[in-house]
mmCIF file of C-alpha atoms in Angstrom:
data_model
loop_
_atom_site.group_PDB
_atom_site.id
_atom_site.type_symbol
_atom_site.label_atom_id
_atom_site.label_comp_id
_atom_site.label_asym_id
_atom_site.label_seq_id
_atom_site.Cartn_x
_atom_site.Cartn_y
_atom_site.Cartn_z
ATOM 1 C CA MET A 32 -36.663 41.309 -87.638
ATOM 2 C CA LEU A 33 -37.486 37.800 -88.373
ATOM 3 C CA ARG A 34 -33.901 37.082 -89.417
ATOM 4 C CA TYR A 35 -32.751 38.461 -86.061
ATOM 5 C CA ILE A 36 -35.162 36.274 -84.084
ATOM 6 C CA LEU A 37 -34.045 33.122 -85.926
ATOM 7 C CA ALA A 38 -30.370 33.997 -85.427
ATOM 8 C CA VAL A 39 -30.870 34.331 -81.667
ATOM 9 C CA ALA A 40 -32.782 31.117 -81.525
ATOM 10 C CA ALA A 41 -29.998 29.260 -83.342
ATOM 11 C CA VAL A 42 -27.319 30.638 -80.998
ATOM 12 C CA ALA A 43 -29.427 29.573 -77.868
ATOM 13 C CA ALA A 44 -29.827 26.088 -79.369
ATOM 14 C CA THR A 45 -26.153 25.773 -79.799
ATOM 15 C CA VAL A 46 -25.034 27.084 -76.357
ATOM 16 C CA LEU A 47 -27.757 25.810 -74.088
ATOM 17 C CA PRO A 48 -28.335 22.103 -73.620
ATOM 18 C CA SER A 49 -31.850 20.976 -74.415
ATOM 19 C CA ALA A 50 -34.075 19.860 -71.495
ATOM 20 C CA SER A 51 -34.092 16.344 -72.776
ATOM 21 C CA PHE A 52 -30.273 16.241 -72.835
ATOM 22 C CA ALA A 53 -30.045 17.636 -69.326
ATOM 23 C CA GLU A 54 -32.554 15.011 -68.114
ATOM 24 C CA LYS A 55 -30.692 12.318 -69.872
ATOM 25 C CA GLU A 56 -27.444 13.317 -68.238
ATOM 26 C CA ALA A 57 -28.959 13.363 -64.741
ATOM 27 C CA THR A 58 -30.388 9.984 -65.389
ATOM 28 C CA ASP A 59 -27.076 8.563 -66.473
ATOM 29 C CA THR A 60 -25.333 10.051 -63.412
ATOM 30 C CA ALA A 61 -27.936 8.429 -61.116
ATOM 31 C CA LYS A 62 -27.356 5.065 -62.831
ATOM 32 C CA GLN A 63 -23.614 5.324 -62.388
ATOM 33 C CA GLU A 64 -24.080 6.012 -58.629
ATOM 34 C CA LEU A 65 -26.423 2.929 -58.294
ATOM 35 C CA VAL A 66 -23.931 0.744 -60.092
ATOM 36 C CA ALA A 67 -21.073 2.072 -57.865
ATOM 37 C CA ARG A 68 -23.096 1.273 -54.797
ATOM 38 C CA SER A 69 -24.100 -2.169 -56.009
ATOM 39 C CA GLU A 70 -20.457 -2.998 -56.612
ATOM 40 C CA LEU A 71 -19.660 -2.393 -53.010
ATOM 41 C CA PRO A 72 -19.244 -5.893 -51.245
ATOM 42 C CA ALA A 73 -22.008 -6.738 -48.899
ATOM 43 C CA GLN A 74 -19.397 -7.733 -46.244
ATOM 44 C CA SER A 75 -18.335 -4.136 -45.989
ATOM 45 C CA PHE A 76 -21.849 -3.102 -44.957
ATOM 46 C CA ARG A 77 -21.922 -5.997 -42.454
ATOM 47 C CA ASP A 78 -18.625 -4.975 -40.970
ATOM 48 C CA TYR A 79 -19.877 -1.387 -40.734
ATOM 49 C CA PHE A 80 -22.947 -2.367 -38.753
ATOM 50 C CA LYS A 81 -20.863 -4.613 -36.423
ATOM 51 C CA LEU A 82 -19.286 -1.529 -35.043
ATOM 52 C CA PHE A 83 -22.619 -0.592 -33.423
ATOM 53 C CA GLN A 84 -23.248 -4.032 -31.912
ATOM 54 C CA PRO A 85 -22.448 -4.502 -28.185
ATOM 55 C CA ARG A 86 -19.317 -6.370 -27.415
ATOM 56 C CA LYS A 87 -19.488 -9.800 -25.880
ATOM 57 C CA ALA A 88 -18.664 -9.976 -22.209
ATOM 58 C CA ALA A 89 -15.185 -11.349 -21.539
ATOM 59 C CA GLU A 90 -15.135 -15.096 -20.692
ATOM 60 C CA PRO A 91 -14.158 -15.970 -17.170
ATOM 61 C CA VAL A 92 -10.525 -17.166 -16.655
ATOM 62 C CA GLU A 93 -10.006 -20.442 -14.998
ATOM 63 C CA VAL A 94 -7.101 -20.371 -12.653
ATOM 64 C CA SER A 95 -5.287 -23.559 -11.872
ATOM 65 C CA PHE A 96 -2.670 -22.216 -9.436
ATOM 66 C CA SER A 97 0.170 -23.833 -11.259
ATOM 67 C CA LYS A 98 3.405 -22.646 -12.918
ATOM 68 C CA ASP A 99 2.232 -24.202 -16.095
ATOM 69 C CA TRP A 100 -0.862 -22.068 -16.006
ATOM 70 C CA LEU A 101 1.187 -18.947 -15.353
ATOM 71 C CA ASP A 102 3.534 -19.774 -18.145
ATOM 72 C CA GLN A 103 0.599 -19.951 -20.626
ATOM 73 C CA GLN A 104 -0.654 -16.430 -19.640
ATOM 74 C CA PRO A 105 0.389 -13.423 -21.686
ATOM 75 C CA LYS A 106 3.064 -11.139 -20.371
ATOM 76 C CA ALA A 107 1.679 -9.052 -17.584
ATOM 77 C CA THR A 108 1.532 -5.304 -17.761
ATOM 78 C CA GLY A 109 0.043 -2.593 -15.620
ATOM 79 C CA GLY A 110 0.442 0.793 -13.787
ATOM 80 C CA GLU A 111 2.302 1.768 -10.635
ATOM 81 C CA ASN A 112 0.072 -0.222 -8.262
ATOM 82 C CA TRP A 113 0.622 -3.419 -10.305
ATOM 83 C CA LYS A 114 4.354 -2.797 -10.216
ATOM 84 C CA CYS A 115 4.274 -2.326 -6.392
ATOM 85 C CA LEU A 116 2.258 -5.633 -6.014
ATOM 86 C CA SER A 117 4.518 -7.547 -8.414
ATOM 87 C CA GLU A 118 7.550 -6.383 -6.396
ATOM 88 C CA ALA A 119 5.964 -7.322 -3.131
ATOM 89 C CA LEU A 120 5.140 -10.774 -4.303
ATOM 90 C CA TYR A 121 8.713 -11.253 -5.601
ATOM 91 C CA PHE A 122 10.376 -10.301 -2.339
ATOM 92 C CA GLU A 123 7.734 -11.696 -0.028
ATOM 93 C CA ALA A 124 6.570 -14.948 -1.762
ATOM 94 C CA ARG A 125 8.486 -15.832 -4.911
ATOM 95 C CA GLY A 126 9.592 -19.163 -3.205
ATOM 96 C CA GLU A 127 5.965 -19.957 -2.225
ATOM 97 C CA SER A 128 3.565 -22.090 -4.317
ATOM 98 C CA VAL A 129 1.467 -20.237 -6.867
ATOM 99 C CA ARG A 130 -1.536 -20.703 -4.554
ATOM 100 C CA GLY A 131 0.459 -19.136 -1.774
ATOM 101 C CA GLN A 132 1.428 -16.182 -4.011
ATOM 102 C CA PHE A 133 -2.143 -15.594 -4.821
ATOM 103 C CA ALA A 134 -3.011 -15.747 -1.033
ATOM 104 C CA VAL A 135 -0.364 -13.114 -0.225
ATOM 105 C CA ALA A 136 -1.659 -10.888 -3.027
ATOM 106 C CA GLU A 137 -5.204 -11.422 -1.551
ATOM 107 C CA VAL A 138 -4.030 -10.107 1.833
ATOM 108 C CA ILE A 139 -2.691 -6.998 0.309
ATOM 109 C CA LEU A 140 -5.864 -6.353 -1.646
ATOM 110 C CA ASN A 141 -7.854 -6.906 1.446
ATOM 111 C CA ARG A 142 -5.888 -4.194 3.227
ATOM 112 C CA VAL A 143 -6.639 -1.759 0.469
ATOM 113 C CA LYS A 144 -10.350 -2.492 1.001
ATOM 114 C CA SER A 145 -10.068 -1.901 4.751
ATOM 115 C CA SER A 146 -10.464 1.502 6.167
ATOM 116 C CA ARG A 147 -7.596 0.768 8.607
ATOM 117 C CA PHE A 148 -4.944 0.715 5.856
ATOM 118 C CA PRO A 149 -4.004 2.967 3.020
ATOM 119 C CA ASP A 150 -6.342 2.958 0.002
ATOM 120 C CA SER A 151 -3.898 1.940 -2.661
ATOM 121 C CA LEU A 152 -1.579 -1.069 -3.234
ATOM 122 C CA CYS A 153 1.522 1.041 -3.188
ATOM 123 C CA GLY A 154 0.291 2.755 -0.025
ATOM 124 C CA VAL A 155 -0.357 -0.580 1.769
ATOM 125 C CA ILE A 156 2.956 -2.130 0.659
ATOM 126 C CA HIS A 157 5.127 0.950 1.675
ATOM 127 C CA GLN A 158 3.277 1.691 4.866
ATOM 128 C CA GLY A 159 6.006 2.445 7.454
ATOM 129 C CA THR A 160 8.810 2.323 4.878
ATOM 130 C CA GLY A 161 11.771 4.444 6.039
ATOM 131 C CA LYS A 162 11.557 3.292 9.650
ATOM 132 C CA LYS A 163 13.862 0.274 10.022
ATOM 133 C CA TYR A 164 11.928 -2.816 10.978
ATOM 134 C CA GLN A 165 8.825 -0.729 11.595
ATOM 135 C CA CYS A 166 7.268 -1.272 8.152
ATOM 136 C CA GLN A 167 4.515 -3.654 7.159
ATOM 137 C CA PHE A 168 6.581 -5.654 4.660
ATOM 138 C CA THR A 169 10.062 -6.282 5.861
ATOM 139 C CA TYR A 170 11.843 -6.051 2.549
ATOM 140 C CA THR A 171 10.898 -2.325 2.318
ATOM 141 C CA CYS A 172 12.745 -1.337 5.505
ATOM 142 C CA ASP A 173 15.462 -3.944 6.146
ATOM 143 C CA GLY A 174 18.166 -1.634 4.813
ATOM 144 C CA ARG A 175 18.846 -3.896 1.760
ATOM 145 C CA LYS A 176 18.514 -2.607 -1.799
ATOM 146 C CA GLU A 177 15.655 -4.292 -3.643
ATOM 147 C CA ILE A 178 17.285 -5.894 -6.758
ATOM 148 C CA ILE A 179 15.433 -8.420 -8.841
ATOM 149 C CA HIS A 180 17.844 -11.158 -9.875
ATOM 150 C CA GLU A 181 15.503 -13.929 -10.904
ATOM 151 C CA LYS A 182 13.812 -12.700 -14.056
ATOM 152 C CA THR A 183 11.559 -15.763 -14.616
ATOM 153 C CA ALA A 184 10.350 -15.682 -11.071
ATOM 154 C CA TYR A 185 9.532 -11.988 -11.345
ATOM 155 C CA GLU A 186 7.622 -12.545 -14.630
ATOM 156 C CA ARG A 187 5.469 -15.234 -12.953
ATOM 157 C CA VAL A 188 4.734 -13.165 -9.733
ATOM 158 C CA ALA A 189 3.873 -10.222 -12.133
ATOM 159 C CA LYS A 190 1.312 -12.427 -13.831
ATOM 160 C CA VAL A 191 -0.065 -13.402 -10.360
ATOM 161 C CA ALA A 192 -0.342 -9.743 -9.449
ATOM 162 C CA ARG A 193 -2.193 -8.968 -12.679
ATOM 163 C CA ALA A 194 -4.675 -11.802 -12.136
ATOM 164 C CA ALA A 195 -5.225 -10.915 -8.481
ATOM 165 C CA ILE A 196 -5.886 -7.189 -9.396
ATOM 166 C CA ASP A 197 -8.282 -8.298 -12.122
ATOM 167 C CA GLY A 198 -10.169 -10.579 -9.566
ATOM 168 C CA VAL A 199 -9.995 -13.773 -11.631
ATOM 169 C CA ALA A 200 -9.095 -16.101 -8.704
ATOM 170 C CA ASP A 201 -11.418 -17.435 -5.941
ATOM 171 C CA GLU A 202 -10.959 -16.210 -2.348
ATOM 172 C CA LEU A 203 -8.310 -18.225 -0.544
ATOM 173 C CA THR A 204 -7.903 -16.577 2.874
ATOM 174 C CA GLU A 205 -11.426 -15.697 4.126
ATOM 175 C CA GLY A 206 -10.714 -11.965 4.249
ATOM 176 C CA ALA A 207 -7.252 -12.250 5.933
ATOM 177 C CA THR A 208 -5.310 -8.972 6.361
ATOM 178 C CA HIS A 209 -2.237 -10.460 8.065
ATOM 179 C CA TYR A 210 0.122 -13.383 7.553
ATOM 180 C CA HIS A 211 3.458 -14.654 8.759
ATOM 181 C CA THR A 212 5.736 -17.499 7.869
ATOM 182 C CA THR A 213 5.692 -20.781 9.898
ATOM 183 C CA SER A 214 9.267 -19.950 11.191
ATOM 184 C CA VAL A 215 7.960 -17.108 13.345
ATOM 185 C CA ARG A 216 5.009 -16.472 15.745
ATOM 186 C CA PRO A 217 4.322 -12.769 16.241
ATOM 187 C CA SER A 218 2.374 -11.650 19.264
ATOM 188 C CA TRP A 219 -0.709 -10.620 17.258
ATOM 189 C CA SER A 220 -1.090 -14.205 15.968
ATOM 190 C CA ARG A 221 -2.436 -15.121 19.385
ATOM 191 C CA VAL A 222 -5.207 -12.524 19.108
ATOM 192 C CA TYR A 223 -6.180 -12.457 15.483
ATOM 193 C CA LYS A 224 -8.325 -15.206 13.947
ATOM 194 C CA GLN A 225 -6.380 -17.792 11.864
ATOM 195 C CA THR A 226 -8.209 -18.308 8.566
ATOM 196 C CA ALA A 227 -5.823 -20.378 6.400
ATOM 197 C CA LYS A 228 -2.487 -21.984 6.150
ATOM 198 C CA ILE A 229 -1.024 -22.246 2.706
ATOM 199 C CA GLY A 230 2.569 -23.436 2.114
ATOM 200 C CA VAL A 231 4.929 -21.630 4.602
ATOM 201 C CA HIS A 232 2.439 -18.853 5.335
ATOM 202 C CA VAL A 233 -0.214 -18.631 7.962
ATOM 203 C CA PHE A 234 -3.003 -16.226 7.393
ATOM 204 C CA TYR A 235 -5.170 -14.248 9.873
ATOM 205 C CA ARG A 236 -8.125 -11.841 10.072
ATOM 206 C CA HIS A 237 -8.371 -9.171 12.651
ATOM 207 C CA ASN A 238 -11.530 -9.269 14.835
ATOM 208 C CA TYR A 239 -12.915 -6.673 12.348
ATOM 209 C CA ARG A 240 -13.842 -7.509 8.867
ATOM 210 C CA THR A 241 -12.584 -5.671 5.801
ATOM 211 C CA ALA A 242 -14.791 -2.966 4.313
ATOM 212 C CA SER A 243 -16.056 -5.298 1.589
ATOM 213 C CA ASN A 244 -17.291 -7.943 4.056
#
């Protein structure tokens, strides 16, 4: 019987690891994990925590109303309303000064803010389109196909449109919702209040103010 007990004990000692060996193995594993963590660069942890820090507010853009300033701006992009405004500026004001282009864009944006006009840039620009010479912007109903021939001019007015939509420029027309060139004098110009004259365009505000004023 004693021999049997001794034999079982010998087998158990051979097959099962001792408590001290198991503890030593666990300790070695923990040390390896600590070494692996300590080898991670501190910069990685800093970068990780930066993900949860609030982003800095975008710095204001200073507009100089010049072609040089426009040429320094990144290529403009945007959605359908941006495209509509870019097209309108190209056909309505590409020959105007940069300040004048911003002023025309401002009028269109003021109309969007007013309850008397459609509530989108495309809606304002194409109001009345389809009825010859009864639209708000002549190029949309003069019967001529809108083809952009001057690529550089379009790229510049597209940047004006982007900046105007983003609201980076100061107000130029005191809430104007109408304008005309100096070569004509529509009947409404004798009723509405003139607010500015920039380049070849004269700007007016109706006797009402826009919704934002």
